[in-house]
Amino acid sequence: MKLRINSKMISRITLIAILTLGVVSCKNGNSVFDPDYEPSKPNPVITNILPEGRYLAGVDSVIVRGENFSSDIDSMTINFGGAPGVIKRASSRELIVRPGYKTGDNLDVRVSVRGAEYFSNSFSYTLDSAETNHPGLSDNYRPVSVFAIDADESIYGRIDIQGSVKFRKITKNGQVSVYSDTTRFGNYTGAKFGPDGGLYLISPETPNAAIFRMPPGGNPEGTIDEVWAYPPLNEGAKFYDLVFDGIGHIWVVGNNTNIYRFTFSDKSIKRYSFTANLRSVFVYENKLYVAGNEPGSVEQKVWMFPIDGTGNLGNASEILNLSGKYQGMIRAINFDSEGNMYLGIVDGDYGILKVTETGKVLPFYQYVLQDNYYSLVWDEEGFIIGARRSGANGTLLLNKIDMFDKERSTLYGL
């Protein structure tokens, strides 16, 4: 008689063999499961994360405090809502961590330590985006100039909406309207509001250097921005940027042998000898900061001039030279209230460089911020609104950068 073996019988035989092997293995002490196993380390515990409540995804750094961590960074992991963070320094009670790139409210944060049986407890923490599109602007909205900010936190500049280029106003809530239907130029590289509510402008398109002005509310229908003041034509001056100080002056820089000071009340001009191709200027705590390069050189530098009580400049001090470490051209300067300087960079590796009070230069938000920022204005809610060029085709975008716990410095002219 032949023995018929079907598939059901084979499955039963296989199962019996596996169970038998398991029993034998247990008797020989070779089981994967060890009922006498004791973890070599206690489970980690998270008790707090600083800054409390929230921080920015992908930005250095948060402090994770607790117990039963390890000083061996490679023996631990941390994740924020499932996205891994980078542990930079560690001790048994504290971790310095760059959070993961995932954003969201109340993300579950957990730590694992090699040798511990379980992950840590779950700790809720919020991570916001460091860089976002400005509210109200879609991909069809393209900034084509620098921007100015007014006392109500609205920003102003030329924006292309599907081929319609107008000088527009954008409120902080993202409402977009036409501020001036007609303008004198297509490109402006300097824009600041003055104490009279007028918008003062610099354009490189004019063959003769001048400061131009839009009245409050924008140019009346059918008109263009007026010529407000200008140096003698035979000087051959070229203007690029301007800034107000707190004592009634407008400072103007460009590719010149002078820095120009215009008195706001009577438009009188005073010149201060300084030869350089300057593309940005800022006033912070009675000091004038200018950025650019000297003749015959491409090295990007920042100089500082003290401003005395009568509004005159002292001697220049070179405070920064980017050559050798950071590439690109400085196109914008801004300061926070603590004295840290922020430089908008185009054609470089980083979009913004931060210069600390001690002179240390750092890529700002290195792992998340995009490149090519050519205009930086700072609102009172803690955001820099930055205009930037994106990609090889030069697409222009307007972004909001969360400055977290930093406040802007005094903004003169408003």
Short mmCIF file of C-alpha atoms in Angstrom, two decimals:
data_model
loop_
_atom_site.label_atom_id
_atom_site.label_comp_id
_atom_site.label_asym_id
_atom_site.label_seq_id
_atom_site.Cartn_x
_atom_site.Cartn_y
_atom_site.Cartn_z
CA MET A 1 0.00 0.00 0.00
CA LYS A 2 1.29 3.42 -0.96
CA LEU A 3 1.45 6.19 1.65
CA ARG A 4 -0.15 9.33 0.33
CA ILE A 5 1.32 12.54 1.70
CA ASN A 6 -0.62 15.70 0.94
CA SER A 7 0.24 19.34 1.68
CA LYS A 8 -1.85 19.43 4.87
CA MET A 9 0.11 16.49 6.27
CA ILE A 10 3.44 18.15 5.37
CA SER A 11 2.41 21.31 7.26
CA ARG A 12 1.52 19.26 10.35
CA ILE A 13 4.84 17.43 10.26
CA THR A 14 6.76 20.71 9.90
CA LEU A 15 4.94 22.29 12.86
CA ILE A 16 5.64 19.25 15.07
CA ALA A 17 9.33 19.40 14.11
CA ILE A 18 9.60 23.11 14.97
CA LEU A 19 7.91 22.64 18.35
CA THR A 20 10.14 19.67 19.14
CA LEU A 21 13.26 21.64 18.23
CA GLY A 22 12.11 24.50 20.43
CA VAL A 23 11.67 22.17 23.43
CA VAL A 24 15.07 20.59 22.88
CA SER A 25 16.72 24.02 22.48
CA CYS A 26 15.16 25.28 25.71
CA LYS A 27 16.46 22.23 27.53
CA ASN A 28 19.95 22.92 26.17
CA GLY A 29 19.82 26.59 27.24
CA ASN A 30 19.99 27.93 23.65
CA SER A 31 16.67 29.85 23.52
CA VAL A 32 16.60 33.38 22.07
CA PHE A 33 14.31 34.29 24.93
CA ASP A 34 16.13 34.43 28.23
CA PRO A 35 13.77 34.58 31.19
CA ASP A 36 16.67 35.61 33.42
CA TYR A 37 17.73 38.59 31.20
CA GLU A 38 18.30 41.85 33.05
CA PRO A 39 18.85 45.12 31.08
CA SER A 40 22.27 46.61 31.67
CA LYS A 41 20.91 50.18 31.95
CA PRO A 42 17.73 51.72 33.32
CA ASN A 43 15.20 53.18 30.94
CA PRO A 44 15.78 56.85 30.02
CA VAL A 45 13.37 59.48 31.32
CA ILE A 46 12.61 62.89 29.78
CA THR A 47 11.57 65.54 32.33
CA ASN A 48 11.78 68.76 30.28
CA ILE A 49 12.79 70.29 26.93
CA LEU A 50 14.11 73.83 26.57
CA PRO A 51 13.08 76.24 25.18
CA GLU A 52 9.83 75.35 26.88
CA GLY A 53 6.84 74.58 24.72
CA ARG A 54 8.17 75.06 21.22
CA TYR A 55 11.15 75.58 18.97
CA LEU A 56 12.03 75.41 15.28
CA ALA A 57 12.36 72.20 13.28
CA GLY A 58 15.89 71.44 12.07
CA VAL A 59 17.48 74.39 13.91
CA ASP A 60 20.25 74.08 16.51
CA SER A 61 19.55 73.43 19.37
CA VAL A 62 17.16 72.27 22.08
CA ILE A 63 18.14 71.04 25.55
CA VAL A 64 16.56 67.75 26.61
CA ARG A 65 16.77 67.14 30.36
CA GLY A 66 16.03 63.99 32.27
CA GLU A 67 17.67 60.90 33.72
CA ASN A 68 19.49 57.76 32.62
CA PHE A 69 20.95 59.22 29.42
CA SER A 70 24.50 58.41 28.35
CA SER A 71 27.59 60.44 27.54
CA ASP A 72 28.13 58.10 24.58
CA ILE A 73 26.26 59.87 21.77
CA ASP A 74 26.44 56.85 19.49
CA SER A 75 24.57 54.69 22.00
CA MET A 76 21.44 56.86 21.90
CA THR A 77 18.72 57.97 19.52
CA ILE A 78 16.08 60.68 19.80
CA ASN A 79 13.08 61.32 17.58
CA PHE A 80 10.48 64.06 17.34
CA GLY A 81 7.20 62.65 16.11
CA GLY A 82 9.15 59.89 14.40
CA ALA A 83 11.71 62.20 12.75
CA PRO A 84 15.24 61.64 14.06
CA GLY A 85 17.09 64.43 15.81
CA VAL A 86 20.87 64.88 15.94
CA ILE A 87 22.46 64.58 19.38
CA LYS A 88 25.40 66.98 19.51
CA ARG A 89 26.46 66.73 23.16
CA ALA A 90 25.35 64.45 25.93
CA SER A 91 25.63 63.64 29.61
CA SER A 92 23.63 61.37 31.87
CA ARG A 93 21.10 64.16 32.56
CA GLU A 94 21.19 66.46 29.53
CA LEU A 95 21.22 66.23 25.73
CA ILE A 96 21.94 69.05 23.28
CA VAL A 97 19.94 68.20 20.18
CA ARG A 98 19.15 69.53 16.72
CA PRO A 99 15.47 68.60 16.32
CA GLY A 100 14.18 66.65 13.37
CA TYR A 101 12.66 68.37 10.33
CA LYS A 102 9.08 67.36 11.05
CA THR A 103 6.82 70.20 12.18
CA GLY A 104 3.67 69.93 14.26
CA ASP A 105 2.00 70.55 17.59
CA ASN A 106 2.59 68.21 20.52
CA LEU A 107 4.95 65.83 18.77
CA ASP A 108 5.94 62.76 20.79
CA VAL A 109 9.62 62.98 21.72
CA ARG A 110 11.36 59.77 22.80
CA VAL A 111 14.93 58.79 23.67
CA SER A 112 16.49 55.35 23.45
CA VAL A 113 19.69 54.21 25.17
CA ARG A 114 21.52 51.05 24.17
CA GLY A 115 21.28 48.55 27.04
CA ALA A 116 17.95 49.89 28.31
CA GLU A 117 14.91 47.66 27.86
CA TYR A 118 12.49 50.38 26.69
CA PHE A 119 12.36 53.80 25.12
CA SER A 120 11.87 56.78 27.40
CA ASN A 121 8.50 58.15 28.30
CA SER A 122 6.81 60.23 25.60
CA PHE A 123 7.24 64.01 26.02
CA SER A 124 5.04 66.39 23.97
CA TYR A 125 6.81 69.21 22.16
CA THR A 126 5.92 71.56 19.31
CA LEU A 127 8.20 72.27 16.34
CA ASP A 128 7.40 75.13 13.97
CA SER A 129 8.84 75.83 10.54
CA ALA A 130 11.74 78.29 10.54
CA GLU A 131 11.00 79.49 7.00
CA THR A 132 7.56 79.74 5.40
CA ASN A 133 5.90 81.51 2.49
CA HIS A 134 4.50 84.91 3.36
CA PRO A 135 0.74 84.72 4.09
CA GLY A 136 -1.45 85.58 1.12
CA LEU A 137 1.20 84.93 -1.51
CA SER A 138 0.91 82.00 -3.90
CA ASP A 139 3.48 80.70 -6.36
CA ASN A 140 2.10 83.20 -8.88
CA TYR A 141 3.31 86.17 -6.80
CA ARG A 142 6.92 87.14 -7.59
CA PRO A 143 8.72 90.00 -5.84
CA VAL A 144 10.93 91.98 -8.21
CA SER A 145 12.43 94.57 -5.85
CA VAL A 146 13.52 95.18 -2.28
CA PHE A 147 10.81 95.78 0.30
CA ALA A 148 10.02 98.47 2.87
CA ILE A 149 8.00 98.05 6.07
CA ASP A 150 5.68 100.65 7.61
CA ALA A 151 4.56 101.32 11.17
CA ASP A 152 1.56 98.99 10.73
CA GLU A 153 3.81 96.07 9.73
CA SER A 154 2.67 96.09 6.10
CA ILE A 155 5.38 95.63 3.49
CA TYR A 156 5.73 97.34 0.12
CA GLY A 157 7.51 96.47 -3.11
CA ARG A 158 7.09 95.61 -6.76
CA ILE A 159 5.35 92.26 -7.24
CA ASP A 160 4.66 90.42 -10.48
CA ILE A 161 1.32 88.61 -10.48
CA GLN A 162 1.15 86.54 -13.66
CA GLY A 163 2.77 89.26 -15.74
CA SER A 164 1.13 92.25 -14.04
CA VAL A 165 3.92 94.12 -12.24
CA LYS A 166 2.73 96.75 -9.76
CA PHE A 167 4.05 98.41 -6.64
CA ARG A 168 1.94 96.55 -4.07
CA LYS A 169 1.14 96.59 -0.38
CA ILE A 170 0.97 93.35 1.62
CA THR A 171 -0.52 93.49 5.11
CA LYS A 172 0.83 91.23 7.84
CA ASN A 173 -2.29 89.08 7.40
CA GLY A 174 -1.54 88.60 3.70
CA GLN A 175 -3.99 90.99 2.05
CA VAL A 176 -2.48 92.22 -1.22
CA SER A 177 -3.45 95.50 -2.90
CA VAL A 178 -1.98 97.89 -5.46
CA TYR A 179 -0.16 100.73 -3.68
CA SER A 180 0.97 102.57 -6.78
CA ASP A 181 -0.24 101.73 -10.26
CA THR A 182 2.61 103.57 -11.98
CA THR A 183 6.24 103.95 -10.95
CA ARG A 184 9.25 105.67 -12.42
CA PHE A 185 11.41 102.53 -12.54
CA GLY A 186 11.13 98.77 -12.78
CA ASN A 187 13.75 98.03 -10.15
CA TYR A 188 14.39 99.52 -6.73
CA THR A 189 17.36 98.54 -4.55
CA GLY A 190 16.63 100.83 -1.60
CA ALA A 191 13.27 101.52 0.05
CA LYS A 192 12.49 103.12 3.44
CA PHE A 193 9.52 104.97 4.90
CA GLY A 194 10.24 108.45 6.22
CA PRO A 195 8.82 110.36 9.18
CA ASP A 196 6.34 112.12 6.86
CA GLY A 197 4.80 108.82 5.73
CA GLY A 198 6.43 109.05 2.31
CA LEU A 199 8.29 106.12 0.81
CA TYR A 200 11.87 107.00 -0.15
CA LEU A 201 13.44 104.98 -2.94
CA ILE A 202 16.71 104.30 -4.73
CA SER A 203 16.89 102.82 -8.24
CA PRO A 204 20.04 101.80 -10.13
CA GLU A 205 18.18 102.33 -13.42
CA THR A 206 18.54 106.10 -13.36
CA PRO A 207 21.62 107.54 -15.14
CA ASN A 208 21.74 110.32 -12.53
CA ALA A 209 21.84 109.38 -8.84
CA ALA A 210 18.85 110.61 -6.85
CA ILE A 211 16.46 109.83 -4.00
CA PHE A 212 12.89 109.35 -5.20
CA ARG A 213 9.70 109.64 -3.15
CA MET A 214 6.18 108.23 -3.24
CA PRO A 215 3.68 110.26 -1.20
CA PRO A 216 1.62 108.55 1.54
CA GLY A 217 -0.89 106.29 -0.17
CA GLY A 218 1.25 105.86 -3.28
CA ASN A 219 1.58 107.84 -6.47
CA PRO A 220 -1.64 109.57 -7.57
CA GLU A 221 -3.18 108.06 -10.68
CA GLY A 222 -1.19 108.86 -13.80
CA THR A 223 1.90 110.09 -11.92
CA ILE A 224 5.25 108.58 -11.00
CA ASP A 225 7.49 108.91 -7.94
CA GLU A 226 8.99 112.38 -7.64
CA VAL A 227 12.66 113.28 -7.54
CA TRP A 228 13.20 114.27 -3.91
CA ALA A 229 16.92 115.16 -3.83
CA TYR A 230 20.11 114.51 -5.77
CA PRO A 231 23.80 115.47 -5.82
CA PRO A 232 25.26 117.61 -8.63
CA LEU A 233 25.25 115.70 -11.90
CA ASN A 234 28.96 116.32 -12.50
CA GLU A 235 29.84 114.16 -9.48
CA GLY A 236 28.81 111.04 -11.38
CA ALA A 237 27.41 109.47 -8.21
CA LYS A 238 25.71 106.07 -8.25
CA PHE A 239 23.21 105.27 -5.49
CA TYR A 240 22.19 101.79 -4.34
CA ASP A 241 20.71 101.86 -0.81
CA LEU A 242 19.54 104.30 1.86
CA VAL A 243 18.65 104.41 5.55
CA PHE A 244 17.29 106.94 8.06
CA ASP A 245 19.01 107.70 11.34
CA GLY A 246 17.31 108.93 14.50
CA ILE A 247 18.38 112.58 14.22
CA GLY A 248 16.93 113.73 10.93
CA HIS A 249 19.21 112.40 8.21
CA ILE A 250 19.11 110.01 5.27
CA TRP A 251 22.34 108.14 4.56
CA VAL A 252 22.93 106.94 0.99
CA VAL A 253 25.57 104.56 -0.35
CA GLY A 254 26.56 103.22 -3.76
CA ASN A 255 29.60 102.89 -6.01
CA ASN A 256 31.21 106.21 -5.08
CA THR A 257 34.12 108.00 -3.47
CA ASN A 258 31.77 109.37 -0.80
CA ILE A 259 29.06 108.35 1.60
CA TYR A 260 26.22 110.87 1.27
CA ARG A 261 24.18 112.38 4.10
CA PHE A 262 20.97 114.27 3.28
CA THR A 263 19.33 116.39 5.97
CA PHE A 264 15.65 115.55 5.89
CA SER A 265 14.35 119.03 6.73
CA ASP A 266 16.10 120.99 3.98
CA LYS A 267 17.61 118.33 1.65
CA SER A 268 21.11 119.69 2.19
CA ILE A 269 23.98 117.32 1.36
CA LYS A 270 27.15 116.46 3.22
CA ARG A 271 29.79 114.08 1.92
CA TYR A 272 32.14 111.80 3.83
CA SER A 273 35.10 110.52 1.88
CA PHE A 274 35.08 106.73 1.50
CA THR A 275 35.82 104.89 -1.74
CA ALA A 276 34.00 101.57 -2.18
CA ASN A 277 31.22 99.84 -4.06
CA LEU A 278 28.62 99.72 -1.28
CA ARG A 279 25.30 97.88 -1.68
CA SER A 280 23.79 97.99 1.79
CA VAL A 281 23.61 100.40 4.72
CA PHE A 282 22.08 100.23 8.22
CA VAL A 283 22.04 102.37 11.37
CA TYR A 284 22.30 100.64 14.75
CA GLU A 285 22.87 102.47 18.05
CA ASN A 286 24.46 105.62 16.59
CA LYS A 287 26.67 103.65 14.26
CA LEU A 288 26.52 103.47 10.47
CA TYR A 289 27.19 100.04 8.96
CA VAL A 290 27.98 99.67 5.26
CA ALA A 291 28.75 96.58 3.18
CA GLY A 292 30.47 96.07 -0.16
CA ASN A 293 33.88 95.81 -1.75
CA GLU A 294 36.83 98.10 -2.35
CA PRO A 295 37.99 99.05 -5.87
CA GLY A 296 39.84 96.23 -7.60
CA SER A 297 38.71 93.65 -5.06
CA VAL A 298 35.82 91.21 -4.80
CA GLU A 299 36.27 90.67 -1.05
CA GLN A 300 33.00 91.41 0.73
CA LYS A 301 33.48 93.55 3.82
CA VAL A 302 31.47 95.40 6.45
CA TRP A 303 32.65 98.72 7.86
CA MET A 304 31.34 100.66 10.86
CA PHE A 305 31.37 104.45 11.31
CA PRO A 306 30.44 106.04 14.64
CA ILE A 307 27.88 108.86 14.36
CA ASP A 308 28.42 111.69 16.84
CA GLY A 309 25.74 113.84 18.46
CA THR A 310 25.72 116.31 15.56
CA GLY A 311 25.29 113.58 12.96
CA ASN A 312 28.84 113.51 11.65
CA LEU A 313 30.77 110.32 10.87
CA GLY A 314 33.90 109.27 12.69
CA ASN A 315 36.63 107.11 11.19
CA ALA A 316 35.76 103.81 9.52
CA SER A 317 36.55 100.49 11.19
CA GLU A 318 36.58 97.30 9.15
CA ILE A 319 34.66 94.82 11.28
CA LEU A 320 34.20 91.91 8.88
CA ASN A 321 35.87 90.35 5.86
CA LEU A 322 34.09 87.32 4.40
CA SER A 323 36.89 86.28 2.04
CA GLY A 324 38.33 82.80 2.41
CA LYS A 325 35.40 81.23 4.23
CA TYR A 326 32.09 82.49 2.87
CA GLN A 327 31.26 83.23 -0.75
CA GLY A 328 28.70 85.58 -2.24
CA MET A 329 27.74 89.25 -2.17
CA ILE A 330 26.27 91.09 0.82
CA ARG A 331 22.98 92.64 -0.28
CA ALA A 332 21.22 93.40 3.02
CA ILE A 333 22.05 94.27 6.63
CA ASN A 334 19.79 94.05 9.69
CA PHE A 335 20.30 93.90 13.47
CA ASP A 336 18.47 92.42 16.42
CA SER A 337 18.08 94.32 19.69
CA GLU A 338 21.02 92.44 21.25
CA GLY A 339 23.55 93.62 18.66
CA ASN A 340 23.72 90.54 16.45
CA MET A 341 24.01 91.42 12.76
CA TYR A 342 22.29 89.53 9.92
CA LEU A 343 23.61 89.70 6.36
CA GLY A 344 21.53 88.79 3.32
CA ILE A 345 23.81 86.96 0.85
CA VAL A 346 23.33 86.29 -2.86
CA ASP A 347 25.36 83.88 -5.00
CA GLY A 348 26.82 82.20 -1.92
CA ASP A 349 26.45 78.93 -0.02
CA TYR A 350 24.11 80.40 2.61
CA GLY A 351 21.16 82.78 2.40
CA ILE A 352 21.85 84.65 5.64
CA LEU A 353 24.94 84.94 7.80
CA LYS A 354 24.72 85.86 11.47
CA VAL A 355 27.52 87.93 13.00
CA THR A 356 27.50 87.83 16.79
CA GLU A 357 28.45 90.73 19.06
CA THR A 358 31.87 89.15 19.46
CA GLY A 359 32.39 89.02 15.67
CA LYS A 360 31.83 85.29 15.19
CA VAL A 361 30.28 84.52 11.78
CA LEU A 362 27.78 81.66 11.51
CA PRO A 363 25.46 80.41 8.78
CA PHE A 364 22.02 81.35 10.07
CA TYR A 365 19.60 78.41 10.39
CA GLN A 366 22.18 76.47 8.42
CA TYR A 367 20.26 73.28 7.77
CA VAL A 368 16.86 74.72 6.86
CA LEU A 369 17.24 78.22 5.42
CA GLN A 370 17.34 78.64 1.66
CA ASP A 371 19.87 80.77 -0.22
CA ASN A 372 20.04 84.12 -2.06
CA TYR A 373 18.37 86.61 0.29
CA TYR A 374 18.70 90.13 -1.10
CA SER A 375 16.21 92.05 1.09
CA LEU A 376 15.55 91.71 4.83
CA VAL A 377 12.90 93.66 6.76
CA TRP A 378 11.96 92.80 10.35
CA ASP A 379 8.46 93.08 11.85
CA GLU A 380 7.51 93.51 15.50
CA GLU A 381 6.08 90.00 15.75
CA GLY A 382 9.52 88.40 15.49
CA PHE A 383 9.75 87.59 11.79
CA ILE A 384 12.17 88.68 9.10
CA ILE A 385 10.40 89.07 5.78
CA GLY A 386 13.01 88.18 3.21
CA ALA A 387 12.99 88.47 -0.56
CA ARG A 388 15.10 85.84 -2.24
CA ARG A 389 16.05 84.53 -5.65
CA SER A 390 15.47 80.82 -6.20
CA GLY A 391 17.11 78.50 -8.70
CA ALA A 392 18.95 79.02 -11.95
CA ASN A 393 16.00 80.80 -13.59
CA GLY A 394 16.06 83.52 -10.94
CA THR A 395 12.52 82.93 -9.65
CA LEU A 396 11.88 85.42 -6.84
CA LEU A 397 10.09 84.51 -3.62
CA LEU A 398 8.98 86.25 -0.43
CA ASN A 399 9.43 84.28 2.79
CA LYS A 400 8.89 84.76 6.52
CA ILE A 401 11.71 83.67 8.82
CA ASP A 402 10.85 82.94 12.45
CA MET A 403 13.45 84.73 14.61
CA PHE A 404 12.07 82.93 17.67
CA ASP A 405 13.18 84.87 20.78
CA LYS A 406 14.98 87.72 18.98
CA GLU A 407 13.53 91.22 18.63
CA ARG A 408 14.41 93.74 15.94
CA SER A 409 16.53 96.78 16.68
CA THR A 410 15.15 100.31 16.50
CA LEU A 411 13.79 101.08 13.04
CA TYR A 412 14.35 104.74 12.24
CA GLY A 413 12.32 106.88 9.88
CA LEU A 414 8.84 105.59 10.71
#
